[in-house]
Each structure stands twice: as C-alpha cells, then as structure tokens.
Coordinates of C-alpha atoms in Angstrom, one line a residue:
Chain A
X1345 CA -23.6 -17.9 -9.3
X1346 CA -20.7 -19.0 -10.6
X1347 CA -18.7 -18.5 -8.1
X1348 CA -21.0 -20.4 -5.9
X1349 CA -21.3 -23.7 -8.0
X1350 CA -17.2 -23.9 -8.0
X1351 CA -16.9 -23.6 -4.0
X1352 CA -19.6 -26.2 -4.1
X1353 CA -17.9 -29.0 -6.9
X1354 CA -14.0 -28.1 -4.5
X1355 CA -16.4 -28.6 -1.4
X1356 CA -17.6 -31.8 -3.0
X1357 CA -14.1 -32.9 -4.2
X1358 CA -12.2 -32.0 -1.4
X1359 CA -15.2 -34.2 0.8
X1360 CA -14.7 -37.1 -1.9
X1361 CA -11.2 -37.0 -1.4
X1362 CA -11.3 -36.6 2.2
X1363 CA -13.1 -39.8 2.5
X1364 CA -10.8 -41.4 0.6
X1365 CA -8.0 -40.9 3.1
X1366 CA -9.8 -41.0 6.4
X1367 CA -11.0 -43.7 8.1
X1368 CA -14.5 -44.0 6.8
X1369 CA -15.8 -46.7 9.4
X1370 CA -15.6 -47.0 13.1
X1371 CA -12.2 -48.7 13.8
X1372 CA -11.6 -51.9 15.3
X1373 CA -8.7 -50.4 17.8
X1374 CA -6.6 -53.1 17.5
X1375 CA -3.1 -51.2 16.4
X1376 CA -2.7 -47.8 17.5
X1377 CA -0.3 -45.4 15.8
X1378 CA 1.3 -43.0 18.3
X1379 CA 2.3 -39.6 17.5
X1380 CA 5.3 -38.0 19.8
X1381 CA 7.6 -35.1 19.5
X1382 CA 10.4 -36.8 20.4
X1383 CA 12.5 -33.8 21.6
X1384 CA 11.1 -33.3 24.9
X1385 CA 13.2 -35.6 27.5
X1386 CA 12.4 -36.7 30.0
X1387 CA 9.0 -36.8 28.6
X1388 CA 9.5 -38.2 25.1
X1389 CA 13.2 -38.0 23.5
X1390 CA 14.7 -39.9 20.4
X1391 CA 17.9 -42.2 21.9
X1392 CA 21.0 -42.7 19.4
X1393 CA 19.7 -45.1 17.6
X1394 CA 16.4 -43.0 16.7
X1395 CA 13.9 -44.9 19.1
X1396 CA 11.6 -43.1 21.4
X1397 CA 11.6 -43.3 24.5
X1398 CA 10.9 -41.3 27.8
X1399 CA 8.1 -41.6 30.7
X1400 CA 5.1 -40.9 28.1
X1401 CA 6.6 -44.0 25.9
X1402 CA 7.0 -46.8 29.1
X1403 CA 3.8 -45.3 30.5
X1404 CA 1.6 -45.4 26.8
X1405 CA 3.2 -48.6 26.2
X1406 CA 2.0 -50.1 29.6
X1407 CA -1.7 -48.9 29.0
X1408 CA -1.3 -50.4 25.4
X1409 CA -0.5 -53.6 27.3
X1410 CA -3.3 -53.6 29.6
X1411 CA -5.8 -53.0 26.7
X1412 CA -4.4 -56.0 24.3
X1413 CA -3.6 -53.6 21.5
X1414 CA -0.4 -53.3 19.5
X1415 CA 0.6 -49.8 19.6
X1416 CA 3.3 -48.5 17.3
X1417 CA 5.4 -44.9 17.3
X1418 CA 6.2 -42.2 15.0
X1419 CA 7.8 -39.0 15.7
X1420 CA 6.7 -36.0 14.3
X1421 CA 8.1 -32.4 14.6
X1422 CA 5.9 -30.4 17.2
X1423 CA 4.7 -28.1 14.3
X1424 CA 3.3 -30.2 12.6
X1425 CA 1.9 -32.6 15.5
X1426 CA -2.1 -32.0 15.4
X1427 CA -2.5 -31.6 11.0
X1428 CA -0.9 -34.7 11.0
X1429 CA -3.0 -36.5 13.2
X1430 CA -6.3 -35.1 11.6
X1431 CA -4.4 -36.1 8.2
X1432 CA -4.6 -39.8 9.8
X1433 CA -0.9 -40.3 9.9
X1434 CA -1.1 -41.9 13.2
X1435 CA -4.2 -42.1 15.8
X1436 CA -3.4 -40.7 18.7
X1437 CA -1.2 -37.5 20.0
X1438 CA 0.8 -38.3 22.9
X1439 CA 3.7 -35.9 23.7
X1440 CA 3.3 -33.5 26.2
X1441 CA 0.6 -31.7 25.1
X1442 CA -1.5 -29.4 27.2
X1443 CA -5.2 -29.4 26.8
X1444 CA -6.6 -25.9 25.5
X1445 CA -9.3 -24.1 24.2
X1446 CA -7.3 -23.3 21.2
X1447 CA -6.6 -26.9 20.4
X1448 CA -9.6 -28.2 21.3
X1449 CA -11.3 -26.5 18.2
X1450 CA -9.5 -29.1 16.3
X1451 CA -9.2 -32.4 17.9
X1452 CA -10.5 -33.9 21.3
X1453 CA -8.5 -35.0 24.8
X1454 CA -8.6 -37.8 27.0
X1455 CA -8.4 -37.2 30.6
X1456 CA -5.5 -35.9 32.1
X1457 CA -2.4 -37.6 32.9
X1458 CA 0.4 -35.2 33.9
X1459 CA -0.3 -31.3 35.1
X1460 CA 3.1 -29.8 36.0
X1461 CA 3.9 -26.4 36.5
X1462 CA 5.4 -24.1 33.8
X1463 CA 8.2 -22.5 34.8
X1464 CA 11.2 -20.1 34.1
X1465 CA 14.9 -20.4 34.3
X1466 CA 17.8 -18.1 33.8
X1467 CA 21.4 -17.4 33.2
X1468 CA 23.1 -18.0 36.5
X1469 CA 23.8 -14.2 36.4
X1470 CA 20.4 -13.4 36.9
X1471 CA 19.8 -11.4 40.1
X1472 CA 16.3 -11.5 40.7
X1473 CA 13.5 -14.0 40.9
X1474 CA 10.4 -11.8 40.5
X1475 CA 9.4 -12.9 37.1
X1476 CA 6.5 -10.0 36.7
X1477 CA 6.9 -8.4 33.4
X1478 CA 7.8 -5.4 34.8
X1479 CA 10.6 -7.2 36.2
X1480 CA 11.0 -8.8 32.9
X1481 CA 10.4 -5.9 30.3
X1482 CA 13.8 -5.1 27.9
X1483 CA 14.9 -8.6 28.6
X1484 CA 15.2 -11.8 25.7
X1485 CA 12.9 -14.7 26.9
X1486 CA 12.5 -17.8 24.5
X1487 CA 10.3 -20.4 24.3
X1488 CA 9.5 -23.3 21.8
X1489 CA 7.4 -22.3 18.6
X1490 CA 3.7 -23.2 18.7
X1491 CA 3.2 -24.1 22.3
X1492 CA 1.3 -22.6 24.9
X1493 CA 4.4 -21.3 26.9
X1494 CA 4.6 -19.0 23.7
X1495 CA 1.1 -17.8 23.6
X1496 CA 1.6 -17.4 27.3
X1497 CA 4.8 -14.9 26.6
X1498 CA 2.4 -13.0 23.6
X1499 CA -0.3 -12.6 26.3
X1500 CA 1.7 -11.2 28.8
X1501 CA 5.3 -10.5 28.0
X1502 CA 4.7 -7.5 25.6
X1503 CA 7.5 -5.5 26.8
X1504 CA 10.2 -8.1 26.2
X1505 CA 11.8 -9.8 23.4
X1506 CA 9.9 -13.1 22.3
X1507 CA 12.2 -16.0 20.5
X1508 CA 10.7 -19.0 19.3
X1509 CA 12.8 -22.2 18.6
X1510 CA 11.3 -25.1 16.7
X1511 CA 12.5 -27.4 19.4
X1512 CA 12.9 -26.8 23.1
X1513 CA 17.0 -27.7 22.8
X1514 CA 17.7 -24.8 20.6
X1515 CA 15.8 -22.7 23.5
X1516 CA 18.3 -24.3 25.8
X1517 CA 21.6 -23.7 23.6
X1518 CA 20.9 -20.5 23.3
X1519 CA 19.7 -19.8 27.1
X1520 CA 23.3 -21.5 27.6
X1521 CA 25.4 -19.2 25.4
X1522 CA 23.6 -15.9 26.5
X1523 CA 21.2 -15.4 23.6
X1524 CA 18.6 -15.7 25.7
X1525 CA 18.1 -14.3 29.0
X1526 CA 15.3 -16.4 30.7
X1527 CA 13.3 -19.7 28.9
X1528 CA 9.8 -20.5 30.1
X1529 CA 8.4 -24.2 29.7
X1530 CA 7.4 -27.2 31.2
X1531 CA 8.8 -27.3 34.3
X1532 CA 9.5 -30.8 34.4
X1533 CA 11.6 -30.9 31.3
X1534 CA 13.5 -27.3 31.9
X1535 CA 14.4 -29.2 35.5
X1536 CA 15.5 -32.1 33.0
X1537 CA 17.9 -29.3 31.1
X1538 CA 19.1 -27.8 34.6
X1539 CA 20.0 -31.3 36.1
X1540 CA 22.2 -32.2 32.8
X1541 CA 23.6 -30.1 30.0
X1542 CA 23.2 -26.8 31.8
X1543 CA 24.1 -27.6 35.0
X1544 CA 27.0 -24.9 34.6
X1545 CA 25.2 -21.8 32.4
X1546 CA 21.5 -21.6 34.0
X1547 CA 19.8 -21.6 37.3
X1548 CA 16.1 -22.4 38.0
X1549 CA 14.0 -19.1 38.8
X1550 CA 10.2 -19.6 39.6
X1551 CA 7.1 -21.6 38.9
X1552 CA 4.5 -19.6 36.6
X1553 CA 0.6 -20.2 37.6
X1554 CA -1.3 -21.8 35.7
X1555 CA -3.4 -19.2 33.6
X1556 CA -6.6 -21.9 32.4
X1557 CA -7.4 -20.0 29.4
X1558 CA -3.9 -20.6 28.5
X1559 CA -2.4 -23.8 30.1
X1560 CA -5.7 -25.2 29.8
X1561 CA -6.3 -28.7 32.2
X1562 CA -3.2 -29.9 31.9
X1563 CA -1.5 -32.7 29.6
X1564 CA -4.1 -34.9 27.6
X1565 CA -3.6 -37.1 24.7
X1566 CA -5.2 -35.8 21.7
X1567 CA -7.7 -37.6 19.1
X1568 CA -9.6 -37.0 16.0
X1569 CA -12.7 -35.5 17.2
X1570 CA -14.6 -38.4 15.3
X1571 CA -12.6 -41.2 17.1
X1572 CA -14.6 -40.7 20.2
X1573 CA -14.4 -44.7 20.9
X1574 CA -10.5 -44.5 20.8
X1575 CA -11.1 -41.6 23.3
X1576 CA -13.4 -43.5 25.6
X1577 CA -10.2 -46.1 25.7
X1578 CA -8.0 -44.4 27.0
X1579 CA -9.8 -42.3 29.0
X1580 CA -10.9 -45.9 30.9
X1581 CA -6.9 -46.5 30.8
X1582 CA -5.8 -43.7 32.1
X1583 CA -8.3 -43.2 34.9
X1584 CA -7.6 -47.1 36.1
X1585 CA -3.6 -46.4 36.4
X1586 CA -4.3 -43.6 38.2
X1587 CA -6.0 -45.3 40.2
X1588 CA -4.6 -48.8 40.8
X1589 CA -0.9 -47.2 41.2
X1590 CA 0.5 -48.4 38.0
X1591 CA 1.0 -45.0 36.6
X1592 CA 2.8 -44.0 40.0
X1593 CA 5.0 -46.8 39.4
X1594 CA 6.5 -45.9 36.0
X1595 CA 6.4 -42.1 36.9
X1596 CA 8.2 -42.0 40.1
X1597 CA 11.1 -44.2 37.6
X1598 CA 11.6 -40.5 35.7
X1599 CA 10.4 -38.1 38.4
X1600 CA 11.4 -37.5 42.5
X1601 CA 8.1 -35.4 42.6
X1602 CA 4.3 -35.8 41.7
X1603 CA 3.3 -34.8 38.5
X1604 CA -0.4 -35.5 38.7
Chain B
X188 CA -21.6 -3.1 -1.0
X189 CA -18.7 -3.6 0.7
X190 CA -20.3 -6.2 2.9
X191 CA -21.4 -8.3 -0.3
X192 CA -17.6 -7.8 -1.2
X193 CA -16.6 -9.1 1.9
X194 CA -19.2 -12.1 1.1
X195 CA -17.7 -13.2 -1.9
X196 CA -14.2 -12.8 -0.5
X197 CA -15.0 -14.9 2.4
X198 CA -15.5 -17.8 -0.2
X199 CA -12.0 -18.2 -0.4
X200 CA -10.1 -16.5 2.3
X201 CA -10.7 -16.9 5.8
X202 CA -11.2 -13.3 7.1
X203 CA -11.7 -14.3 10.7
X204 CA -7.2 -15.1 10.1
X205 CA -6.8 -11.9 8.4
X206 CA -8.5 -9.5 10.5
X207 CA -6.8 -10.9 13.9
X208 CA -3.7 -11.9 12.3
X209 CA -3.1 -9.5 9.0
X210 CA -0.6 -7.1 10.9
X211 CA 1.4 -10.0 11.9
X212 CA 1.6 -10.7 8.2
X213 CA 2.8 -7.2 6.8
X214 CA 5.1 -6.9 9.3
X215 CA 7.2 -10.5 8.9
X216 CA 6.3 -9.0 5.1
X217 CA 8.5 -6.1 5.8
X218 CA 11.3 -8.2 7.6
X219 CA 11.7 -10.5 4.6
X220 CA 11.8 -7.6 2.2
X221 CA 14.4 -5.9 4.8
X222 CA 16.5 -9.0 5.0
X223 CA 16.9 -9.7 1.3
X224 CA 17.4 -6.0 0.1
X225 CA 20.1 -5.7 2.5
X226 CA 21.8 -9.0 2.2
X227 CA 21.4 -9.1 -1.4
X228 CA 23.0 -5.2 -1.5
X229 CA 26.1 -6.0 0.6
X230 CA 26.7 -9.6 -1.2
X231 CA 26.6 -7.3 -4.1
X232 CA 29.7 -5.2 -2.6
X233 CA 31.3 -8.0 -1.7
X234 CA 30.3 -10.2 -4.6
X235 CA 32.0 -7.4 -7.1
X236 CA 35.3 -7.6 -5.0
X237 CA 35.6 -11.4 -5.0
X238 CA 34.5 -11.5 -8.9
X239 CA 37.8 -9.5 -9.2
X240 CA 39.9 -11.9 -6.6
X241 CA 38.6 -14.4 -9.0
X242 CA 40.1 -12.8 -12.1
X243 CA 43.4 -11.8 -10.5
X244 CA 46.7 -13.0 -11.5
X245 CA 47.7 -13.8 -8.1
X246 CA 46.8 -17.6 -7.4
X247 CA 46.7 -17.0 -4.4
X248 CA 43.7 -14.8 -4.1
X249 CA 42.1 -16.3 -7.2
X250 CA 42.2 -19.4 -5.3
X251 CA 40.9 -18.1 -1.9
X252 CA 38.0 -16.9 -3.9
X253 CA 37.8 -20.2 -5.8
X254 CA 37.4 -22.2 -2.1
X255 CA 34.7 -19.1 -0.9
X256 CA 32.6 -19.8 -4.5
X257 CA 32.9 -23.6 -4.1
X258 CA 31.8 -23.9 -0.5
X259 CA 29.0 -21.2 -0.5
X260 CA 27.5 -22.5 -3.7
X261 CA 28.1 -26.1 -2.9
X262 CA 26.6 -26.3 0.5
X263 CA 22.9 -25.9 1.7
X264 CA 22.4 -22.7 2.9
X265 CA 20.4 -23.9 6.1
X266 CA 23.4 -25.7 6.7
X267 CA 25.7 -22.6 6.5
X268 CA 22.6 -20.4 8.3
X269 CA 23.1 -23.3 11.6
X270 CA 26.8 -23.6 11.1
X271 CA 26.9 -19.4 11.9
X272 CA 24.1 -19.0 14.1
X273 CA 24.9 -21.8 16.7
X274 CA 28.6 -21.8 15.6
X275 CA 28.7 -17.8 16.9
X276 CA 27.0 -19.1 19.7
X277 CA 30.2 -20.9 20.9
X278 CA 31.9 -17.7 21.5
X279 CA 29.5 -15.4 22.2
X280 CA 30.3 -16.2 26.4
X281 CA 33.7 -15.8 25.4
X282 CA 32.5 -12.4 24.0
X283 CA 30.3 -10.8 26.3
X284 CA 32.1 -9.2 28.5
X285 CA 33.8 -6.8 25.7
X286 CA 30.3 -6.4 23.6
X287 CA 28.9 -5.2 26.4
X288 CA 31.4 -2.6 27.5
X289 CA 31.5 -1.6 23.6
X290 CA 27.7 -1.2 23.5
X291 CA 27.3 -3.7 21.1
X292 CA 25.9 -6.9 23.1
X293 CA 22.3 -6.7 22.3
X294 CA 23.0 -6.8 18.2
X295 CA 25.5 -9.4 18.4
X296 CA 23.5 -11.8 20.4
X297 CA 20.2 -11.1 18.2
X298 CA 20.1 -13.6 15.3
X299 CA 19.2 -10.6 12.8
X300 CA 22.8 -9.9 12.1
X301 CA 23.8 -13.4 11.8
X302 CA 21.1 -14.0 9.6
X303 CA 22.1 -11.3 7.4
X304 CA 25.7 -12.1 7.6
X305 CA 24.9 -15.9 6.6
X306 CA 22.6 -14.7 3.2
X307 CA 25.6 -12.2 2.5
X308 CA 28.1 -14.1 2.3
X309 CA 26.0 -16.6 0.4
X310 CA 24.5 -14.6 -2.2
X311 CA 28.0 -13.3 -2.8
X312 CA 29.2 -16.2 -4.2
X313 CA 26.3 -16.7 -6.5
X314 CA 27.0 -12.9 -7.5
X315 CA 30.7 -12.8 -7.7
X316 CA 29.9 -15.9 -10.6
X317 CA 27.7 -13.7 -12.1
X318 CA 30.0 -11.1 -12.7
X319 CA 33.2 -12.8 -13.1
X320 CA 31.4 -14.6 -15.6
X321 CA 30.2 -11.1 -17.3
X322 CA 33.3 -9.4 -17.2
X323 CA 35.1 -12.6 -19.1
X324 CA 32.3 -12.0 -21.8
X325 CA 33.6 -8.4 -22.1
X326 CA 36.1 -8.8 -25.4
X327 CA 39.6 -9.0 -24.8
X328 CA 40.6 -6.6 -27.3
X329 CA 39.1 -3.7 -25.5
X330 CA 41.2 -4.0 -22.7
X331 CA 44.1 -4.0 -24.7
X332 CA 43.2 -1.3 -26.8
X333 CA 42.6 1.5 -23.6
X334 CA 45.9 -0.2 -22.4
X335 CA 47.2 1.1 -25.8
X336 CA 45.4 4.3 -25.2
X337 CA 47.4 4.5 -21.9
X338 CA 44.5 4.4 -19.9
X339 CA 44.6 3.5 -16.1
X340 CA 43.6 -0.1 -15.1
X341 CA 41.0 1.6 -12.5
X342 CA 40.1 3.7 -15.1
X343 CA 39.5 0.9 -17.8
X344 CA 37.1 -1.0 -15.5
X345 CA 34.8 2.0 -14.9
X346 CA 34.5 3.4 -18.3
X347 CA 34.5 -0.3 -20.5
X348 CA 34.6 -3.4 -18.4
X349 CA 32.0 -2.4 -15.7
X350 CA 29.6 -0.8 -17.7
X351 CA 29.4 -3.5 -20.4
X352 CA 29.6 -6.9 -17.9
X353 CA 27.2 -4.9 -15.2
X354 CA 24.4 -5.5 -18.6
X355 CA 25.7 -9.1 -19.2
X356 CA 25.1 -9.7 -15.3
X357 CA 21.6 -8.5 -15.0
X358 CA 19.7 -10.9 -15.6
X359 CA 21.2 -13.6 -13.2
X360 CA 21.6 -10.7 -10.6
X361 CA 17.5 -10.8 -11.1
X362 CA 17.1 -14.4 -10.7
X363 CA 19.7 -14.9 -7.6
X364 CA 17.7 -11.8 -6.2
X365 CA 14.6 -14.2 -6.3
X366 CA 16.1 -16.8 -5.4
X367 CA 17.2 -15.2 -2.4
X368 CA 13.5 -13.7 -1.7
X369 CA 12.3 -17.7 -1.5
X370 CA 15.3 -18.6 0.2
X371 CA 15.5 -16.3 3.1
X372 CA 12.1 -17.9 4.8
X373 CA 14.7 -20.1 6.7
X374 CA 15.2 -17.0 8.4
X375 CA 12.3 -18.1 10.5
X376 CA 14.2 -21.3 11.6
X377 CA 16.8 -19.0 13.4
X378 CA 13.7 -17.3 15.3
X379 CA 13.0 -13.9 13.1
X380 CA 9.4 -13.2 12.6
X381 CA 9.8 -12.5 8.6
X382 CA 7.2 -13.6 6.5
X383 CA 7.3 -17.7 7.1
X384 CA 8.2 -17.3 10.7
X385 CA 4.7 -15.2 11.1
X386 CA 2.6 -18.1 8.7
X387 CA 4.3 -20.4 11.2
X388 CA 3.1 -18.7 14.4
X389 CA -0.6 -17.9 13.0
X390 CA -0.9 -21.4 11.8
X391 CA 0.4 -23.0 15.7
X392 CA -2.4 -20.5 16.3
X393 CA -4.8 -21.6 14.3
X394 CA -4.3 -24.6 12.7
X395 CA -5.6 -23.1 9.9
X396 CA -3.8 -24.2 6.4
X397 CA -5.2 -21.3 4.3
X398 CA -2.3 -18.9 6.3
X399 CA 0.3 -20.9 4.3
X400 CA -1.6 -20.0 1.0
X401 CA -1.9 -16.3 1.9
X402 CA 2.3 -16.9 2.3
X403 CA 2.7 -18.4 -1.1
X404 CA 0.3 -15.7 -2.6
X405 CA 2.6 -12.7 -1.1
X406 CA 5.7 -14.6 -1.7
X407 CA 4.5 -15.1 -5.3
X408 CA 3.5 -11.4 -5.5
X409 CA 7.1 -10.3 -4.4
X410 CA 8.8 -12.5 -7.0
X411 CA 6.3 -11.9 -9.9
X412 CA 7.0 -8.0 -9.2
X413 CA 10.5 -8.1 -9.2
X414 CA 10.2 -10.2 -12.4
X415 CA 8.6 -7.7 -14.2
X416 CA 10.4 -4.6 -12.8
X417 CA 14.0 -6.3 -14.2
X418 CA 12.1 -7.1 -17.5
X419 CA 11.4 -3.7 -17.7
X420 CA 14.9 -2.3 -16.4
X421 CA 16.3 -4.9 -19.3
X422 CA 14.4 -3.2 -22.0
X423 CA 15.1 0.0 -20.8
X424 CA 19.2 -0.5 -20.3
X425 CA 19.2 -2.7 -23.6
X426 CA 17.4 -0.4 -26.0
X427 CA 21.3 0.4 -27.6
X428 CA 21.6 -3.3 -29.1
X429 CA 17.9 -3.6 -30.3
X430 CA 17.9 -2.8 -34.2

C-alpha cells in the first residue's frame, strides 16, 4: 500500500515536472532546432570553425527555406541523439538516422529521404570479398556504438570480435592502423573515408542487404511522437523535393550516385 | 509468491531490461572488476619501486620519478587513456609484421592491454605517493638504530620500514582502489564491454534510462564493499595501537 501511493506521488511529480519542461501546447513551427551528429561527413560533419555542415545541412536548410521557418543547429554526440530530443533540447533529429522498429518505440519518422546501402570495407590485405560470417568468424569488425550497423554485427556476426567506437572516425583510425580488420556502415560515408584519409590503408569489400527488421526503411528524420504536426511538415517537404528535383539538385553536389 | 515478488519489484526496475539484458551486465561486471584488480595490483609493483626512486639519493632517479608522479597525477586520465591507445596505434603498422611472427598480434592490437597498461601506470603514481609518503612517516631513528645494529639496508626495509609504512599506506591504497573502480568506466570509451560500456550498449538498445541506475547501483555496491572490507582489514591490522 505503501509502496503503491509513493510510485503514484513520483508518477505525479515526475508528470508535474515533465510538463514543466515539454512543450505543453501545440507549437507554432516557426523556429526549428535541429539536432545532428556532426561526425558523419559527407552527411553531417563539424568544419574548423565548429559549424555544421554536409548534404543533410544544405538539404534541411533548403526545405527550411521553402517552408518560411528559421531553423537553427545543434550538434549532439550520436549517444545521446534521441533522449535529447524527447528531453526537448532541439525539435527535430536529422543526422543520418535509419528508421527502425527499435527506435520507433520512442520517437516518430518522416518519410524517407536517403536509403543507401550498408556496407563493409577492409585492410587492403584482405584477400577475400565473401563477407558471410563464416568467412568472417575469428576476425575484428568495428562499427560505431548504438547504431544499427552494430545491432546488425550482434545479430549475425557471433563468431567474430565486435568493437564499438563512439564516433565512426575512431572506427576508421583504427581500421587504418590494423586494429580492426573490416568496418561495416553507411556505405555512403565509409566511401567518403575510402576516397580521403584512407585512401592508402583500406579497400572497399561489399554492399550488405538490407535486413528490414534491422535497417528498417531507410534514413528518416525523427520527431517527438507528440509533434505529429511538425511531422506532417516535413513529411509535405520532403515528398515535394523529391519530387520537383530540388533534393536531386543539392544531392548530386555531395554524391556521383543516387541515394534515394 | 515469487510472482507477487516479481510484482512489487517491477515497481521500480524494469524487468523486461534485466531479463534480456542482465548477462550483458554481469559480464562487463566481471571485466571492470578484472581490469581494476589487475591494474591496481601491478601499479602496486610498480608504484612500491617508484616510491623508492622517489626516496633515493640519486637526483637523477628521484627526479625521473618526480616527472612520472607529476604527469600521471596532473593530467586527466582519459587524456593519458587516448594519448596510449591511439598513440600505439601509430606504430602498430610499423609493428605487425614482428607481432605476428612472435604470436603476439592479436593482444597487442586489442585495446585490453592498453587499457590496462594506461590505469597501471596511472594508479602507480597515485600509489608510489602513497607510500613514499608512508615510509617518510616511518621515524628516522629506526633506521639509524638497525644501521647501528649492522643490519642490511634490504633487510631494514622488510623487517621495520615496510611493515610499519605498508599500515600508514592503507587507507589511501583503499581510497585510490575506489577511485580507480569509478575511474576505469572510460574503459568503455576505448571499446571494452566493462560495466559502462555494457549500460551504454543496452541503453542505444533501449533507450531506457533505468540501465544507467542499475550501473550506479552495482558501481555503488562494489565501492561500498570494498569500503567496508578495508574498514575491517584496518581494525584487524591496527588492533596493536588501540589501547
């Protein structure tokens, strides 16, 4: 009895103080706070002097334009992306992120924007491409922390040695000085790596299919499941660039290849 | 009975996170309390040698150990974890080739070894102050008296100087041991699965907050244990100066 009227005065307290913080009103969506990773080039990267930028910034930012809002960024470390958006430190998730079950529980997507294959590379010494995990048992694979190429390697890869990084670069440094003996993610951004910085260490080795339960749709910006308005926004958005060209035209500035 | 158990436990842990994760906890449980007993062991070693570096006449060596003390105390200890982790990494290439034909490859490019070397070397410099500082305490005069005895210096430190500072030292030895049990969950930023590097892959998994509370609870358990194991140790060792 007691035990039950102290859940219920925390339940109350923590619902009192929750509506203290969050938005307890519809919005009027006329600023947007962005969350991005800011580690994920060419997708979203941090330049020298700290600003964000990448295809997902020119891209968001040219939506913001055509809806007449004033959109603003912060960058968040990938960890902690999706608590802080549902702790209302910004509005909207937009860095990369797949849409899946998993995440789903928690917050809401807007249509699709970018679905890219995941993908492996290697040391240059690798010998094979078969990427089975036969092929792959015994051997050191990394991945970044908390995203779905990880749960990917935990669902399949049981045989070999997971690594996870807290940013996709630390992945590639040690891929580069032969930590590591093969990275899975984004293919997009690994080619990124492979074009740049490891042009000398790594090699690329094969495209992964897309397992649904896993990869989910494909790359989706994530709300608050309550801002279903903000949602409907940019669901609107995003289906009219795709449509009238105008998301070709900033993509095909970052990328020789379709990514929707 | 056990279900209205479970019942009134689910009103404050999520059960659904500990039945499909709870394994994952013990074991990054284990790997923290692996890391620090073995760090904190060797920096012990090594910790008693540089103590004595710090005490020696040579200025030479007492300097060297001076620098070591300085730098390991007076820098972050992610910092120094980074510095050796991705530093090795620089010549790990270089490396290879030998490792491999020596057999040794696959634990010098894990990160367990580094991350072991890295809390070594810095819980030895908290330990080597701890025991330079309790030998000091240990009077002059006995020294000189075994010297007038004709006792041998190595002889002298085992019979009357370690036995005496090694009492003196306990307690910080305790706290730097707790310290080092909170400190080592950076071990988790140089991708080990210890006890904060599992919390951190059940909560991408989850999202679930309470994960990080079931972490504080354990690391709270650890520390509160030791706590009370050293208290008792004290009382034991120290029963010759209670009156």
């Amino acid at each position: 009895m007691l035990i039950r009227k102290t859940a219920q005065r925390l339940a109350i307290a923590a619902f009192a103080l929750a509506s203290l913080l969050g938005p307890a009103v519809a919005k009027d969506w006329k600023e947007i706070r962005i969350g991005t990773e800011g580690a994920y080039p060419p997708f979203n990267n941090l330049n020298a002097k700290g600003e964000v930028e990448g295809f997902e910034i020119d891209y968001v930012n040219m939506l913001c334009g055509k809806m007449k809002v004033k959109c603003t960024w912060v960058a968040q470390d990938w960890d902690g992306i999706i608590p802080a958006l549902l702790s209302n430190k910004y509005d909207i998730i937009v860095a990369g992120m797949n849409a899946t079950d998993e995440r789903k529980k928690k917050v809401d997507f807007t249509h699709v924007y970018t679905r890219v294959p995941p993908a492996f590379i290697a040391a240059k010494s690798a010998k094979t491409n078969d990427i089975t995990p036969a092929a792959l048992k015994g051997k050191v694979i990394g991945a970044q922390a908390s995203t779905i190429h990880m749960n990917f390697l935990e669902k399949y890869y049981k045989d070999s040695t997971l690594k996870g990084y807290p940013t996709q670069e630390e992945a590639n440094l040690d891929l580069a000085n032969g930590r590591l003996d093969y990275i899975v993610a984004d293919k997009v951004a690994l080619l990124d790596f492979l074009n740049a910085k490891g042009k000398d260490c790594c090699k690329f080795i094969a495209d992964v299919a897309r397992d649904p339960v896993i990869h989910g749709d494909g790359v989706g910006m994530a709300v608050r499941k309550e801002d279903q308005d903000l949602k409907e926004m940019f669901n609107k958005a995003i289906d009219e660039s795709l449509k009238d060209g105008s998301f070709k035209a900033v993509a095909s500035k970052y990328f020789t290849f379709d990514i929707m | 009975m056990m279900d209205s158990l479970r019942d009134i436990a689910g009103l404050f842990l999520n059960l659904d996170i500990l039945d499909r994760y709870g394994y994952r906890i013990l074991q990054g449980l284990g790997l923290t309390l692996q890391l620090v007993a073995v760090s904190v062991l060797f920096g012990f070693v090594l910790g008693m040698l540089i103590a004595h570096a710090r005490l020696s006449k040579s200025w030479l060596l007492s300097g060297l150990a001076y620098c070591y003390t300085t730098f390991f105390r007076g820098t972050p200890l992610l910092c120094q974890l980074f510095l050796v982790y991705y530093g090795i990494g620089l010549f790990l290439p270089a490396w290879r080739a030998t490792l491999e034909d020596i057999g040794l490859w696959a634990y010098f490019r894990d990160a367990y070894i580094w991350v072991v070397i890295t809390f070594t070397l810095n819980t030895a410099a908290y330990q080597a102050e701890a025991l330079r500082g309790a030998m000091q305490a240990v009077p002059r005069g006995q020294t000189e008296a075994a010297k007038a005895l004709g006792l041998h210096q190595f002889r002298i430190l085992q019979t009357i100087i370690w036995p005496q500072a090694l009492l003196i030292a306990l307690r910080p030895l305790g706290n730097e041991l707790i310290i080092m049990i909170k400190a080592s969950s950076i071990a988790s930023l140089a991708t080990l699965y210890d006890l904060m590097g599992q919390t951190r892959f059940i909560f991408a998994r989850t999202f679930d907050l309470s994960v990080y509370l079931y972490a504080a609870i354990l690391y709270l358990l650890m520390v509160e244990t030791i706590r009370r194991l050293w208290g008792l140790m004290e009382t034991r060792l120290m029963r010759h100066t209670l009156r």
